[in-house]
Amino acid sequence: MASLAGALLAATSGAQANPSCDARPGADIYSAKCATCHSIVKDQPGTVGPSLWGVIGRRPASERGFAYSAAMSARKDRWSPAVIDWFLTDPPGRVPGTYMAFSGLKDAAARAAVICFLGTTSAHLK
């Protein structure tokens, strides 16, 4: 738990994809909804899902060392804030066949907060 807290603190103190957003609420939502499966620490794989470090701008199914579903592997877009928002609304509905069992974040403000937080870990945005 200490390493997660440290990672969240470090991530929320850095530059963000949207400098006008406050990453702290997104860090809290990430901790409650995402951290069980996804790492947010650089070079640390997730436990069930891929690491989300630097996810913005990355291609889906591109994190090495993780077995992706055929449905996710077939995606040709990039994880932009808009694509992440679209996906997080209903992962199994948006990408039928995904291994991600999470039902999604229905609240737009919660999705925006998580996207703000994820922006703090995207090295190319810093």
mmCIF file with all atom_site columns, N, CA and C in Angstrom, residues 1 6 8 12 15-17 19 21-22 34-35 38 42 44-45 50 54 59 66 68 89 97 104 115 119-120 124:
data_model
loop_
_atom_site.group_PDB
_atom_site.id
_atom_site.type_symbol
_atom_site.label_atom_id
_atom_site.label_alt_id
_atom_site.label_comp_id
_atom_site.label_asym_id
_atom_site.label_entity_id
_atom_site.label_seq_id
_atom_site.pdbx_PDB_ins_code
_atom_site.Cartn_x
_atom_site.Cartn_y
_atom_site.Cartn_z
_atom_site.occupancy
_atom_site.B_iso_or_equiv
_atom_site.pdbx_formal_charge
_atom_site.auth_seq_id
_atom_site.auth_comp_id
_atom_site.auth_asym_id
_atom_site.auth_atom_id
_atom_site.pdbx_PDB_model_num
ATOM 1  N N  . MET A 1 1   ? 0.823   -1.191  0.000   1.00 0.00 ? 1   MET A N  1
ATOM 2  C CA . MET A 1 1   ? 0.000   0.000   0.000   1.00 0.00 ? 1   MET A CA 1
ATOM 3  C C  . MET A 1 1   ? 0.865   1.251   0.000   1.00 0.00 ? 1   MET A C  1
ATOM 4  N N  . GLY A 1 6   ? 2.780   6.200   -2.612  1.00 0.00 ? 6   GLY A N  1
ATOM 5  C CA . GLY A 1 6   ? 3.900   6.968   -3.152  1.00 0.00 ? 6   GLY A CA 1
ATOM 6  C C  . GLY A 1 6   ? 3.734   7.237   -4.630  1.00 0.00 ? 6   GLY A C  1
ATOM 7  N N  . LEU A 1 8   ? 0.899   7.347   -6.303  1.00 0.00 ? 8   LEU A N  1
ATOM 8  C CA . LEU A 1 8   ? -0.191  8.304   -6.479  1.00 0.00 ? 8   LEU A CA 1
ATOM 9  C C  . LEU A 1 8   ? 0.260   9.719   -6.156  1.00 0.00 ? 8   LEU A C  1
ATOM 10 N N  . THR A 1 12  ? 0.449   12.680  -9.000  1.00 0.00 ? 12  THR A N  1
ATOM 11 C CA . THR A 1 12  ? -0.405  13.860  -8.911  1.00 0.00 ? 12  THR A CA 1
ATOM 12 C C  . THR A 1 12  ? 0.382   15.145  -8.746  1.00 0.00 ? 12  THR A C  1
ATOM 13 N N  . ALA A 1 15  ? 3.299   17.106  -14.102 1.00 0.00 ? 15  ALA A N  1
ATOM 14 C CA . ALA A 1 15  ? 2.524   17.780  -15.136 1.00 0.00 ? 15  ALA A CA 1
ATOM 15 C C  . ALA A 1 15  ? 1.372   16.883  -15.561 1.00 0.00 ? 15  ALA A C  1
ATOM 16 N N  . GLN A 1 16  ? 0.336   17.467  -16.119 1.00 0.00 ? 16  GLN A N  1
ATOM 17 C CA . GLN A 1 16  ? -0.855  16.722  -16.480 1.00 0.00 ? 16  GLN A CA 1
ATOM 18 C C  . GLN A 1 16  ? -1.189  16.921  -17.946 1.00 0.00 ? 16  GLN A C  1
ATOM 19 N N  . ALA A 1 17  ? -1.988  16.000  -18.495 1.00 0.00 ? 17  ALA A N  1
ATOM 20 C CA . ALA A 1 17  ? -2.449  16.127  -19.868 1.00 0.00 ? 17  ALA A CA 1
ATOM 21 C C  . ALA A 1 17  ? -3.251  17.412  -20.025 1.00 0.00 ? 17  ALA A C  1
ATOM 22 N N  . PRO A 1 19  ? -3.437  20.747  -17.921 1.00 0.00 ? 19  PRO A N  1
ATOM 23 C CA . PRO A 1 19  ? -2.870  21.414  -16.754 1.00 0.00 ? 19  PRO A CA 1
ATOM 24 C C  . PRO A 1 19  ? -3.904  22.102  -15.871 1.00 0.00 ? 19  PRO A C  1
ATOM 25 N N  . CYS A 1 21  ? -6.630  20.663  -14.839 1.00 0.00 ? 21  CYS A N  1
ATOM 26 C CA . CYS A 1 21  ? -7.367  19.687  -14.030 1.00 0.00 ? 21  CYS A CA 1
ATOM 27 C C  . CYS A 1 21  ? -6.590  19.352  -12.759 1.00 0.00 ? 21  CYS A C  1
ATOM 28 N N  . ASP A 1 22  ? -7.323  18.919  -11.763 1.00 0.00 ? 22  ASP A N  1
ATOM 29 C CA . ASP A 1 22  ? -6.755  18.507  -10.480 1.00 0.00 ? 22  ASP A CA 1
ATOM 30 C C  . ASP A 1 22  ? -6.734  16.981  -10.463 1.00 0.00 ? 22  ASP A C  1
ATOM 31 N N  . CYS A 1 34  ? -9.375  0.952   -9.975  1.00 0.00 ? 34  CYS A N  1
ATOM 32 C CA . CYS A 1 34  ? -8.455  0.448   -10.995 1.00 0.00 ? 34  CYS A CA 1
ATOM 33 C C  . CYS A 1 34  ? -7.228  -0.275  -10.438 1.00 0.00 ? 34  CYS A C  1
ATOM 34 N N  . ALA A 1 35  ? -6.775  0.151   -9.261  1.00 0.00 ? 35  ALA A N  1
ATOM 35 C CA . ALA A 1 35  ? -5.481  -0.301  -8.735  1.00 0.00 ? 35  ALA A CA 1
ATOM 36 C C  . ALA A 1 35  ? -5.410  -1.792  -8.440  1.00 0.00 ? 35  ALA A C  1
ATOM 37 N N  . HIS A 1 38  ? -4.561  -2.837  -12.238 1.00 0.00 ? 38  HIS A N  1
ATOM 38 C CA . HIS A 1 38  ? -3.618  -2.072  -13.055 1.00 0.00 ? 38  HIS A CA 1
ATOM 39 C C  . HIS A 1 38  ? -2.597  -1.328  -12.205 1.00 0.00 ? 38  HIS A C  1
ATOM 40 N N  . LYS A 1 42  ? 5.842   3.175   -13.148 1.00 0.00 ? 42  LYS A N  1
ATOM 41 C CA . LYS A 1 42  ? 6.651   2.964   -14.343 1.00 0.00 ? 42  LYS A CA 1
ATOM 42 C C  . LYS A 1 42  ? 7.397   1.636   -14.248 1.00 0.00 ? 42  LYS A C  1
ATOM 43 N N  . GLN A 1 44  ? 6.410   -1.309  -13.920 1.00 0.00 ? 44  GLN A N  1
ATOM 44 C CA . GLN A 1 44  ? 5.844   -2.333  -13.034 1.00 0.00 ? 44  GLN A CA 1
ATOM 45 C C  . GLN A 1 44  ? 4.561   -2.852  -13.668 1.00 0.00 ? 44  GLN A C  1
ATOM 46 N N  . PRO A 1 45  ? 4.522   -4.133  -14.029 1.00 0.00 ? 45  PRO A N  1
ATOM 47 C CA . PRO A 1 45  ? 3.316   -4.659  -14.667 1.00 0.00 ? 45  PRO A CA 1
ATOM 48 C C  . PRO A 1 45  ? 2.133   -4.681  -13.711 1.00 0.00 ? 45  PRO A C  1
ATOM 49 N N  . PRO A 1 50  ? -2.876  -4.672  -17.860 1.00 0.00 ? 50  PRO A N  1
ATOM 50 C CA . PRO A 1 50  ? -1.595  -4.024  -18.150 1.00 0.00 ? 50  PRO A CA 1
ATOM 51 C C  . PRO A 1 50  ? -1.375  -2.776  -17.302 1.00 0.00 ? 50  PRO A C  1
ATOM 52 N N  . GLY A 1 54  ? 1.819   5.874   -18.494 1.00 0.00 ? 54  GLY A N  1
ATOM 53 C CA . GLY A 1 54  ? 2.035   6.383   -19.846 1.00 0.00 ? 54  GLY A CA 1
ATOM 54 C C  . GLY A 1 54  ? 1.005   5.917   -20.858 1.00 0.00 ? 54  GLY A C  1
ATOM 55 N N  . ARG A 1 59  ? -0.846  2.671   -28.013 1.00 0.00 ? 59  ARG A N  1
ATOM 56 C CA . ARG A 1 59  ? -1.802  1.836   -28.737 1.00 0.00 ? 59  ARG A CA 1
ATOM 57 C C  . ARG A 1 59  ? -2.392  0.789   -27.793 1.00 0.00 ? 59  ARG A C  1
ATOM 58 N N  . PHE A 1 66  ? 1.936   -8.887  -21.539 1.00 0.00 ? 66  PHE A N  1
ATOM 59 C CA . PHE A 1 66  ? 0.548   -9.066  -21.137 1.00 0.00 ? 66  PHE A CA 1
ATOM 60 C C  . PHE A 1 66  ? -0.216  -9.735  -22.269 1.00 0.00 ? 66  PHE A C  1
ATOM 61 N N  . TYR A 1 68  ? -3.390  -10.157 -24.313 1.00 0.00 ? 68  TYR A N  1
ATOM 62 C CA . TYR A 1 68  ? -4.599  -9.395  -24.617 1.00 0.00 ? 68  TYR A CA 1
ATOM 63 C C  . TYR A 1 68  ? -5.617  -10.254 -25.359 1.00 0.00 ? 68  TYR A C  1
ATOM 64 N N  . THR A 1 89  ? -16.643 4.071   -20.202 1.00 0.00 ? 89  THR A N  1
ATOM 65 C CA . THR A 1 89  ? -18.086 4.121   -20.010 1.00 0.00 ? 89  THR A CA 1
ATOM 66 C C  . THR A 1 89  ? -18.657 2.714   -19.836 1.00 0.00 ? 89  THR A C  1
ATOM 67 N N  . GLY A 1 97  ? -15.625 -8.848  -26.065 1.00 0.00 ? 97  GLY A N  1
ATOM 68 C CA . GLY A 1 97  ? -14.552 -9.839  -26.085 1.00 0.00 ? 97  GLY A CA 1
ATOM 69 C C  . GLY A 1 97  ? -13.349 -9.433  -25.264 1.00 0.00 ? 97  GLY A C  1
ATOM 70 N N  . GLY A 1 104 ? -17.462 -0.483  -15.828 1.00 0.00 ? 104 GLY A N  1
ATOM 71 C CA . GLY A 1 104 ? -17.267 0.873   -16.301 1.00 0.00 ? 104 GLY A CA 1
ATOM 72 C C  . GLY A 1 104 ? -17.576 1.943   -15.273 1.00 0.00 ? 104 GLY A C  1
ATOM 73 N N  . ILE A 1 115 ? -9.023  10.244  -16.166 1.00 0.00 ? 115 ILE A N  1
ATOM 74 C CA . ILE A 1 115 ? -8.226  10.625  -17.340 1.00 0.00 ? 115 ILE A CA 1
ATOM 75 C C  . ILE A 1 115 ? -7.222  11.709  -16.964 1.00 0.00 ? 115 ILE A C  1
ATOM 76 N N  . GLY A 1 119 ? -3.158  11.223  -17.148 1.00 0.00 ? 119 GLY A N  1
ATOM 77 C CA . GLY A 1 119 ? -2.306  12.170  -17.862 1.00 0.00 ? 119 GLY A CA 1
ATOM 78 C C  . GLY A 1 119 ? -1.037  12.514  -17.113 1.00 0.00 ? 119 GLY A C  1
ATOM 79 N N  . THR A 1 120 ? -1.051  12.371  -15.795 1.00 0.00 ? 120 THR A N  1
ATOM 80 C CA . THR A 1 120 ? 0.146   12.683  -15.007 1.00 0.00 ? 120 THR A CA 1
ATOM 81 C C  . THR A 1 120 ? 1.233   11.639  -15.189 1.00 0.00 ? 120 THR A C  1
ATOM 82 N N  . HIS A 1 124 ? 5.369   11.425  -22.360 1.00 0.00 ? 124 HIS A N  1
ATOM 83 C CA . HIS A 1 124 ? 5.453   12.301  -23.530 1.00 0.00 ? 124 HIS A CA 1
ATOM 84 C C  . HIS A 1 124 ? 4.661   13.587  -23.339 1.00 0.00 ? 124 HIS A C  1
#
